[in-house]
PDB file of C-alpha atoms and ligand atoms in Angstrom:
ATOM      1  CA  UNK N   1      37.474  -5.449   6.706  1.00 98.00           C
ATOM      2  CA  UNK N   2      34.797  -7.973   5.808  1.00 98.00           C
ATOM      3  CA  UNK N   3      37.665 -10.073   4.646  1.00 98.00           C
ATOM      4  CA  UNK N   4      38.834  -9.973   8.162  1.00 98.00           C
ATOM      5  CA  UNK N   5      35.025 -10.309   9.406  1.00 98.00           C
ATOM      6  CA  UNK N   6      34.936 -13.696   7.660  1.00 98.00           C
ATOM      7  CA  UNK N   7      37.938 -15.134   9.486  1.00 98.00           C
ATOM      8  CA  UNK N   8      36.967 -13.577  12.645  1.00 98.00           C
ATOM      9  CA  UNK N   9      33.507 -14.722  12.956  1.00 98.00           C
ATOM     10  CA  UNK N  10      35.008 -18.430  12.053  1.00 98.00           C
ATOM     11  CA  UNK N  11      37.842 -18.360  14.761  1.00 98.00           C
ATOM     12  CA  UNK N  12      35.122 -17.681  17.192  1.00 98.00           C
ATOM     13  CA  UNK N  13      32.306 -20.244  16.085  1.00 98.00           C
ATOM     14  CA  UNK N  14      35.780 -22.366  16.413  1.00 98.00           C
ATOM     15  CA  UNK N  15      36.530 -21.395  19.942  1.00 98.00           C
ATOM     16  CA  UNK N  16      32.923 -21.409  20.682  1.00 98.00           C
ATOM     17  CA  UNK N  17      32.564 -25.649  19.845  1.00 98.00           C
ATOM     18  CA  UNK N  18      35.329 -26.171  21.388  1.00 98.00           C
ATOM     19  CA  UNK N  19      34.859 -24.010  24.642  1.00 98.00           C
ATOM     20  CA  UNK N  20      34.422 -27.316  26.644  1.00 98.00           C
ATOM     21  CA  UNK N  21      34.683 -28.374  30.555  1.00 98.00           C
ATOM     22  CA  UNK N  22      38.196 -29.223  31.049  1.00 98.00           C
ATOM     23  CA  UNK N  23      39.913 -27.434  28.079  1.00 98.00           C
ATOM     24  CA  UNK N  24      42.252 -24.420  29.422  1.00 98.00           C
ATOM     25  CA  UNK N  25      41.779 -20.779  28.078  1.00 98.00           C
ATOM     26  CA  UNK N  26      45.775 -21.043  27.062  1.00 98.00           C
ATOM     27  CA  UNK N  27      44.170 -23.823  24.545  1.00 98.00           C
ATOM     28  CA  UNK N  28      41.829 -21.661  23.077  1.00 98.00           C
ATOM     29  CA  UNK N  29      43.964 -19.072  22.514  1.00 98.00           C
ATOM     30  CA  UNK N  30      46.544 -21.862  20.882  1.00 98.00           C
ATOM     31  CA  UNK N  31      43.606 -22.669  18.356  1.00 98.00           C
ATOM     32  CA  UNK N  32      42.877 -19.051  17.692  1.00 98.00           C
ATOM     33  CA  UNK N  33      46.426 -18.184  16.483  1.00 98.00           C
ATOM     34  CA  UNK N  34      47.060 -21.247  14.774  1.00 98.00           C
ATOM     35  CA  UNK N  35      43.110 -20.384  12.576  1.00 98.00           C
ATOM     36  CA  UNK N  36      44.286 -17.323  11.933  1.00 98.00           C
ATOM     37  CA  UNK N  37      47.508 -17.094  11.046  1.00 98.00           C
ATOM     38  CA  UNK N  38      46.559 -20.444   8.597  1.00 98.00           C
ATOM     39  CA  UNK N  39      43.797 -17.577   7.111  1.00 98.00           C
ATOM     40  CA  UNK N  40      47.326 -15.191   5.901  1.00 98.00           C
ATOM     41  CA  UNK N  41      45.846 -12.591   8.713  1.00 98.00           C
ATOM     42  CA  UNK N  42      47.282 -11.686  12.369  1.00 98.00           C
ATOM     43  CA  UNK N  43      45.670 -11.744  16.061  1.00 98.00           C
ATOM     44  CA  UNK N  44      45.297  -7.844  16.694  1.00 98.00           C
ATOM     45  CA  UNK N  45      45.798  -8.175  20.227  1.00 98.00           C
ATOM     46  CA  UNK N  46      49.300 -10.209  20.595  1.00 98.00           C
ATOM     47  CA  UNK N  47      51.509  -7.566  21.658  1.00 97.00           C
ATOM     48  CA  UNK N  48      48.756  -4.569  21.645  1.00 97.00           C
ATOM     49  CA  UNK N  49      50.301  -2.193  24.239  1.00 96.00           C
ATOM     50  CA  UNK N  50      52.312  -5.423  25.256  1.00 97.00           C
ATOM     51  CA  UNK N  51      49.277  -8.229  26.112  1.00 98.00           C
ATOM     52  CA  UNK N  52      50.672 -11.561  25.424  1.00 98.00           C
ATOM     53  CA  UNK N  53      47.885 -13.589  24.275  1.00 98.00           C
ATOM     54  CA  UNK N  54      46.117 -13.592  20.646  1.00 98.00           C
ATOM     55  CA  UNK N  55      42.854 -13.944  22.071  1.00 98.00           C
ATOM     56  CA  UNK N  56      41.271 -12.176  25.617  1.00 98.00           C
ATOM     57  CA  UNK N  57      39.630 -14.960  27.687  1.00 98.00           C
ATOM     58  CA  UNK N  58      37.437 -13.882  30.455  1.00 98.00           C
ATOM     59  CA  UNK N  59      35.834 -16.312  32.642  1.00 98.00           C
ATOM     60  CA  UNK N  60      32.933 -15.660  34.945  1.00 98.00           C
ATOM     61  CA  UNK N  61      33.475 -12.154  36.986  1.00 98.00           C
ATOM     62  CA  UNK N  62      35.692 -11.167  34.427  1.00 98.00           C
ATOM     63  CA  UNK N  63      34.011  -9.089  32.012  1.00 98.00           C
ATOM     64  CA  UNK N  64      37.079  -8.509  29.539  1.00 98.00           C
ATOM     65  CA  UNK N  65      40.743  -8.445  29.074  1.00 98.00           C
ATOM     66  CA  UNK N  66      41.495 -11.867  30.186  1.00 98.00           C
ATOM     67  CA  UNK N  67      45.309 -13.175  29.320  1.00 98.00           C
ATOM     68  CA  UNK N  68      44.332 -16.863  28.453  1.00 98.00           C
ATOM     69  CA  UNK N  69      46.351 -19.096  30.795  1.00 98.00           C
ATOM     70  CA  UNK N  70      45.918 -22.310  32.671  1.00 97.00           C
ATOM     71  CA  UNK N  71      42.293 -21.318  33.627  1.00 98.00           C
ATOM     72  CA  UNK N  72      40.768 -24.850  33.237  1.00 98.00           C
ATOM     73  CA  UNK N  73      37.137 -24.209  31.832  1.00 98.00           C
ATOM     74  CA  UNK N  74      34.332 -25.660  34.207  1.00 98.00           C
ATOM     75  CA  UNK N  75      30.477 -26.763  33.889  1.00 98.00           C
ATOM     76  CA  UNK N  76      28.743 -23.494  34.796  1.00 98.00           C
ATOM     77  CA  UNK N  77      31.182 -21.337  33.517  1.00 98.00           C
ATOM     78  CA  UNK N  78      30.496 -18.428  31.225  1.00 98.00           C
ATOM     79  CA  UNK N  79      33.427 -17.436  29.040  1.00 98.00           C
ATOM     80  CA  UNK N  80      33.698 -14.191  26.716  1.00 98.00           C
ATOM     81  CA  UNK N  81      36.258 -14.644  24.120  1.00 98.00           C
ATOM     82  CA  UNK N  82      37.167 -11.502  22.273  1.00 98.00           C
ATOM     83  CA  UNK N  83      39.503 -11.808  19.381  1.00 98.00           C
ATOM     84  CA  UNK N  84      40.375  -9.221  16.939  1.00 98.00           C
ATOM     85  CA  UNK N  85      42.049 -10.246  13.334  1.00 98.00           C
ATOM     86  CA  UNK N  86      43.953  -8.449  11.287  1.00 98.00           C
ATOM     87  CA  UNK N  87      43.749  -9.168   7.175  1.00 98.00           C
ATOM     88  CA  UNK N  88      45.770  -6.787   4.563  1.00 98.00           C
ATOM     89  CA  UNK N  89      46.248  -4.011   7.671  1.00 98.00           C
ATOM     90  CA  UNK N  90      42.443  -3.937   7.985  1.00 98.00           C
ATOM     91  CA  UNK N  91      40.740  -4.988  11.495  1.00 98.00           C
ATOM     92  CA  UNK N  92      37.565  -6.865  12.640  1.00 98.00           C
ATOM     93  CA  UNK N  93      37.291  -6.929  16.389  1.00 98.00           C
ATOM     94  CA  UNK N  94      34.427  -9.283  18.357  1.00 98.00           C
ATOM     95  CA  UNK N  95      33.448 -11.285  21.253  1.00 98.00           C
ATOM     96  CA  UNK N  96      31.140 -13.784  22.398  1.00 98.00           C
ATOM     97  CA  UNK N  97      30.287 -14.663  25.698  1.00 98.00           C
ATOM     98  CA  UNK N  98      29.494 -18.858  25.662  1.00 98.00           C
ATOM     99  CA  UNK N  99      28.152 -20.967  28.090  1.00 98.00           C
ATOM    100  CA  UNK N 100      30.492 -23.845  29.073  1.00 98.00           C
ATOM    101  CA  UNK N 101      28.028 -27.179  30.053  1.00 96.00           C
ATOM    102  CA  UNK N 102      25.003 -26.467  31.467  1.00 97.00           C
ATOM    103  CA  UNK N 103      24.482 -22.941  33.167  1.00 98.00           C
ATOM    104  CA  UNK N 104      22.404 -21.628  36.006  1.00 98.00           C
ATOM    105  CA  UNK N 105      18.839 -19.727  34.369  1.00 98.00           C
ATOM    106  CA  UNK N 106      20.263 -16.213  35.722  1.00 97.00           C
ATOM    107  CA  UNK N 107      23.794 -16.883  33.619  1.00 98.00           C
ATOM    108  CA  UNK N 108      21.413 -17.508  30.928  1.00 98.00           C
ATOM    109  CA  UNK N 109      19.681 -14.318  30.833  1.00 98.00           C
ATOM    110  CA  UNK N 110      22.442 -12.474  31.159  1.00 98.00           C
ATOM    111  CA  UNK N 111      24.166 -13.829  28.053  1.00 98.00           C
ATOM    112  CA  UNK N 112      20.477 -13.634  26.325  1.00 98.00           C
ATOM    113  CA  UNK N 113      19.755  -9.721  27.484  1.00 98.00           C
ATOM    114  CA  UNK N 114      23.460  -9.196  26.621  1.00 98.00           C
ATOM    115  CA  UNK N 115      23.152 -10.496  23.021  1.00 98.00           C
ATOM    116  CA  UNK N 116      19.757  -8.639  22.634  1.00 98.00           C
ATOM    117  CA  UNK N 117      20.799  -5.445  23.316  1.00 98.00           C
ATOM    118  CA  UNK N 118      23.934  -5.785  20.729  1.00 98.00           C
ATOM    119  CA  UNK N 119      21.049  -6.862  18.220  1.00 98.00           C
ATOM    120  CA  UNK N 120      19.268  -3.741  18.963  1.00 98.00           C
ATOM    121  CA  UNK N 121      22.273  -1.825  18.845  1.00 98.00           C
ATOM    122  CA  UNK N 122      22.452  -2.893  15.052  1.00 98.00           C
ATOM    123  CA  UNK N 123      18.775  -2.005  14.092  1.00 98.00           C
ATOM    124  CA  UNK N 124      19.804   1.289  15.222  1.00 98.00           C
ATOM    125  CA  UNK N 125      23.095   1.475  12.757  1.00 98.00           C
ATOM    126  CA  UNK N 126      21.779   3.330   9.894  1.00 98.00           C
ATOM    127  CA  UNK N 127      22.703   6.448   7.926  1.00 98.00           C
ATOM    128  CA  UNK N 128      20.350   9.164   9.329  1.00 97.00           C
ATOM    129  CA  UNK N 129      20.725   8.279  12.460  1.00 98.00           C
ATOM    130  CA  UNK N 130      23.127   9.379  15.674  1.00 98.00           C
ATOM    131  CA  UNK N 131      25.576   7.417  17.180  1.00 98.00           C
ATOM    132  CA  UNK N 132      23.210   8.065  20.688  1.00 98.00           C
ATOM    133  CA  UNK N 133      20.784   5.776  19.156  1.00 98.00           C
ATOM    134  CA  UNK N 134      23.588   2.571  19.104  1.00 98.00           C
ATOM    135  CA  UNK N 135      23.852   3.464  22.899  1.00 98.00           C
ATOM    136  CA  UNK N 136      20.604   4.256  23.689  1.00 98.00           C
ATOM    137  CA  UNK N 137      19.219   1.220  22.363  1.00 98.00           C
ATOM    138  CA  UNK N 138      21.931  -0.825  24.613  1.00 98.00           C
ATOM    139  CA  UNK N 139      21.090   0.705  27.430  1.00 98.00           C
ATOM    140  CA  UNK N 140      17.438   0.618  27.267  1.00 98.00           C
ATOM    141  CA  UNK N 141      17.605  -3.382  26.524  1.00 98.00           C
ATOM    142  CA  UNK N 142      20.073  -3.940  29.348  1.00 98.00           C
ATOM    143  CA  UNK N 143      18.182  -1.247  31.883  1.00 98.00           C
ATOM    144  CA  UNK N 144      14.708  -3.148  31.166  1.00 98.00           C
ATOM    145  CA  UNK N 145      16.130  -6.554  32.635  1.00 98.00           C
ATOM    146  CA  UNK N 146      17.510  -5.395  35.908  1.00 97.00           C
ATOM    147  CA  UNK N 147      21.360  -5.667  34.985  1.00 98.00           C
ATOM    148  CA  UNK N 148      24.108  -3.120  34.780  1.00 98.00           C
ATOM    149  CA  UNK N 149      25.771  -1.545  31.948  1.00 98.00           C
ATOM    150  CA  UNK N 150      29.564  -0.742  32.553  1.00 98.00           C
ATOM    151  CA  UNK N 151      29.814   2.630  31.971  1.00 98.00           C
ATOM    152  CA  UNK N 152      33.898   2.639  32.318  1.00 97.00           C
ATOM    153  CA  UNK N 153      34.156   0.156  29.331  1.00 98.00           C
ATOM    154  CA  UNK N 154      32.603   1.380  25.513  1.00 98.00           C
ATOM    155  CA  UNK N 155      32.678   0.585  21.914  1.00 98.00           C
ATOM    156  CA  UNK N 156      35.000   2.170  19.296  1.00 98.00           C
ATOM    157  CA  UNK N 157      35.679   2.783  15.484  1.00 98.00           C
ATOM    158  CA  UNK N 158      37.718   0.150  13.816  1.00 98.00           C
ATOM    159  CA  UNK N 159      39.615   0.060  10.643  1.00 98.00           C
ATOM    160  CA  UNK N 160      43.056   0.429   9.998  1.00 98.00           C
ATOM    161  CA  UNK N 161      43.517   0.691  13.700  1.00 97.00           C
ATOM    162  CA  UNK N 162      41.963  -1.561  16.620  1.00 96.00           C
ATOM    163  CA  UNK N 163      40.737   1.442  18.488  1.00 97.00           C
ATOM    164  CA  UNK N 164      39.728   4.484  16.344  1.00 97.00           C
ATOM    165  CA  UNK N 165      37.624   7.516  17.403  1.00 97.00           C
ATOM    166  CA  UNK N 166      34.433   7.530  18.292  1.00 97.00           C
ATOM    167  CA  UNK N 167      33.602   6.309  21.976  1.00 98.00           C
ATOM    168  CA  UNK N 168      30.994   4.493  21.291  1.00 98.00           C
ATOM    169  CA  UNK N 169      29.476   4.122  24.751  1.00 98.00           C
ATOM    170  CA  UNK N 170      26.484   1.157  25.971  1.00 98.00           C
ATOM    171  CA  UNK N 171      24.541   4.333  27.218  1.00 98.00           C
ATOM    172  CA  UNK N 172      23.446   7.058  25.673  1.00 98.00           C
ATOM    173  CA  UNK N 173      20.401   9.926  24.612  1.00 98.00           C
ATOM    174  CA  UNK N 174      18.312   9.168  21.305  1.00 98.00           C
ATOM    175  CA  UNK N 175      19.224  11.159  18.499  1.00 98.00           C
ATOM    176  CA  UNK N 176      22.535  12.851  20.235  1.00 97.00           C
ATOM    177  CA  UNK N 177      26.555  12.531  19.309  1.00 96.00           C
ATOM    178  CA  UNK N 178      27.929  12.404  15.236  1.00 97.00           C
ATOM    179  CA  UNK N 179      25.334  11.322  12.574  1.00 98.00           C
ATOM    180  CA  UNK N 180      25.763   8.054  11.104  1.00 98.00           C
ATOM    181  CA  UNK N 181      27.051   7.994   7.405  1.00 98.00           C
ATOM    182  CA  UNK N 182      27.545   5.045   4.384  1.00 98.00           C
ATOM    183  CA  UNK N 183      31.579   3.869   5.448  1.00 98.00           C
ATOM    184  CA  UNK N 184      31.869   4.549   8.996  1.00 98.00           C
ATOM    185  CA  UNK N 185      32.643   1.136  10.939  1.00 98.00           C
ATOM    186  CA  UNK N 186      32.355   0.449  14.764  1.00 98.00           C
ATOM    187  CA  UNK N 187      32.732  -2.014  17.189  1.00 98.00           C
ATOM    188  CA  UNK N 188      29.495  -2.032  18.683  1.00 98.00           C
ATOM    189  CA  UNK N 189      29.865  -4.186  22.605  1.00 98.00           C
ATOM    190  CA  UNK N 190      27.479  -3.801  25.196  1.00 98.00           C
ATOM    191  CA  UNK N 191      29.547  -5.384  28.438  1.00 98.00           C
ATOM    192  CA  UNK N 192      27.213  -5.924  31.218  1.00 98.00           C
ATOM    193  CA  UNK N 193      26.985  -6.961  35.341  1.00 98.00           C
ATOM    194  CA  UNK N 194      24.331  -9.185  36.430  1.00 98.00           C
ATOM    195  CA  UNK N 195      25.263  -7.513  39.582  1.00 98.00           C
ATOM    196  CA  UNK N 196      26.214  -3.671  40.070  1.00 98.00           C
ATOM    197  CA  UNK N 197      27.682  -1.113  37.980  1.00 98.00           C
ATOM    198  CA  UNK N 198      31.017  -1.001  39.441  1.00 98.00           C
ATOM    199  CA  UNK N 199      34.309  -3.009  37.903  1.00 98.00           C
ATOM    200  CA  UNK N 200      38.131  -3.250  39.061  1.00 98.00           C
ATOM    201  CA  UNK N 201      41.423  -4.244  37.464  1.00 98.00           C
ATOM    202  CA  UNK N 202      42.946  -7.099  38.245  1.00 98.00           C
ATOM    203  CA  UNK N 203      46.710  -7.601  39.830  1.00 97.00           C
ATOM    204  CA  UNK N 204      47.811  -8.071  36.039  1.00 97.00           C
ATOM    205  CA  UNK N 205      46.817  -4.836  35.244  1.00 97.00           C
ATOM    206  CA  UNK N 206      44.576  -6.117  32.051  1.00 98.00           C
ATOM    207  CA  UNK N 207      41.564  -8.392  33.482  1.00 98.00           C
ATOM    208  CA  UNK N 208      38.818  -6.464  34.485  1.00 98.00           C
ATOM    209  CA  UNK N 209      35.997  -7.982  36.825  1.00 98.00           C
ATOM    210  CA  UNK N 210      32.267  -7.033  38.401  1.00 98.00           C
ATOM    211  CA  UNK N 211      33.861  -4.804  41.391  1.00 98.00           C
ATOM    212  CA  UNK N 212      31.167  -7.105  43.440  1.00 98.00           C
ATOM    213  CA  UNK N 213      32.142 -10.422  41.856  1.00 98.00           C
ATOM    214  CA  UNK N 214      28.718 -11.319  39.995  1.00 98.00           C
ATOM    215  CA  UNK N 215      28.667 -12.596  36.711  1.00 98.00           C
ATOM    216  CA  UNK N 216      29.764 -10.257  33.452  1.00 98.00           C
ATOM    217  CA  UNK N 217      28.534 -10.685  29.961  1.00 98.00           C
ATOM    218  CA  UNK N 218      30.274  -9.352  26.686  1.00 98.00           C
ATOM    219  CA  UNK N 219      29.152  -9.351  23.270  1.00 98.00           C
ATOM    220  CA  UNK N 220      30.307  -7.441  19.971  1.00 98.00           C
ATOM    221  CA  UNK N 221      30.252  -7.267  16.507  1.00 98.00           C
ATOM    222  CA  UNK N 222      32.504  -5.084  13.630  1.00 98.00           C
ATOM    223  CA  UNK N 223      29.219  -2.977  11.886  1.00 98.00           C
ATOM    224  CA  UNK N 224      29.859  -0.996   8.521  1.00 98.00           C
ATOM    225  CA  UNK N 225      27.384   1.210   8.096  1.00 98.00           C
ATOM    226  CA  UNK N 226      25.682   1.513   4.528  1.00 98.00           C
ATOM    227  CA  UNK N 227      23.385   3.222   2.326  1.00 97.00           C
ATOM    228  CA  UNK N 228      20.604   0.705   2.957  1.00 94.00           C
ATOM    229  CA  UNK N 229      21.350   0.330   6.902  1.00 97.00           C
ATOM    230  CA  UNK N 230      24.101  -1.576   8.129  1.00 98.00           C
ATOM    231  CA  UNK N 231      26.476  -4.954   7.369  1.00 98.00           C
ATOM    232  CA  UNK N 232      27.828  -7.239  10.347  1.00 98.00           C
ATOM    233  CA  UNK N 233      31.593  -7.577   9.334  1.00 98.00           C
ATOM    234  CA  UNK N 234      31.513 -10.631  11.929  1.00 98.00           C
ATOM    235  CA  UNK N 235      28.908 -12.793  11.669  1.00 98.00           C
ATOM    236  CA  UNK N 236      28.913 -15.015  14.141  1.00 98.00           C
ATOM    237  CA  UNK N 237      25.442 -15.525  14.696  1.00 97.00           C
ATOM    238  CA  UNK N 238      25.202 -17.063  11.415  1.00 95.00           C
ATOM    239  CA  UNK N 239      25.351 -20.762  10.118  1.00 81.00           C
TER     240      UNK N 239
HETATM  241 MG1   MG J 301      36.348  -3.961  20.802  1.00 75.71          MG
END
């Protein structure tokens, strides 16, 4: 899985440089399967329950699921890419949400309070502890700034399979839910309104958006949990 980490967290620091005004989300996702298919791994979501793309691509309102199409990226924007990449039948799964040109100072602390709370999700990822504690810690981060989790949408194992059991939900009670043992692996990703709670599908039936059209944030990493605490499987906060 970290094997599949590595190329993950690549593709996206890829997609993130070249997330530009002008370039269309059907680019990005062009880029993405090329990277990874060049690594000898596969994009998990191409044909996942039938979604066409390799990569989701969510723009603005959307806060995931996006089918990458002619969407021509703007100054302003904010983008969430979320790729998942499978290596020797073993999954990594992340997102980052990127600013595209210069963004408005409420985008920005949306993406920052976003990111934070995924961070504090991690100090929480230790043996010894419950899964409540991921959650709580999301929710508490998110809660403090005035923004919305999206209770509808939640983290989940990962391994062999995308989407394994547990939930792992962006709200939760301290010390609550399964206790946290060395070889468990989630997908930890707070997704978050600047506006209210509420989301809706899209005529597509995948893209989701803010039910009240304000800006969505989405951030996640593949965690392993250890003996010492925890290892991101997708670093893409690093280098
Ligand atoms: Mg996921």
């Amino acid at each position: 899985m970290a094997a599949a980490g590595t190329i993950q967290a690549r593709c996206l620091k890829m997609l993130r440089a070249k997330a530009r005004p002008g370039v269309t989300t059907e680019e990005l996702d062009l880029t993405a399967e090329r990277f990874i298919t060049s690594q000898g791994a596969q994009p998990s979501f191409l044909g996942y329950r039938g979604f066409p793309g390799s990569i989701c691509a969510s723009p603005n309102s959307m806060v995931v699921h996006g089918i990458p199409g002619g969407y021509e990226l703007r100054r302003g924007d904010i983008l969430s890419l979320d790729v998942g990449v499978t290596k020797e039948g073993w999954v990594a799964d992340a997102a980052i949400t990127v600013p595209v040109g210069e963004i408005s100072p409420a985008a920005r602390r949306l993406l920052t309070t976003t990111e934070a709370a995924l961070h504090a999700a991690v100090e929480q990822a230790r043996p010894g502890n419950h899964l409540g504690d991921i959650s709580h810690a999301v929710q508490r981060t998110v809660e403090a700034d005035g923004l919305s989790i999206i209770r509808s949408l939640v983290g989940h194992g990962v391994g062999r399979e995308m989407h394994e059991d547990p939930q792992v939900p962006n709200y939760g009670e301290p010390g609550r839910g399964p206790e946290l043992e060395p070889g468990m692996v989630f997908a930890i990703e707070p997704m978050v309104n600047s506006g209210g709670p509420d989301v809706r599908v899209g005529d597509d039936n995948w893209a989701v958006y803010s039910a009240d059209g304000s800006l969505a944030a989405h951030f996640e990493f593949t965690v392993a949990i250890t003996e010492n605490g925890s290892r991101i499987l997708t670093p893409w906060h690093e280098g």
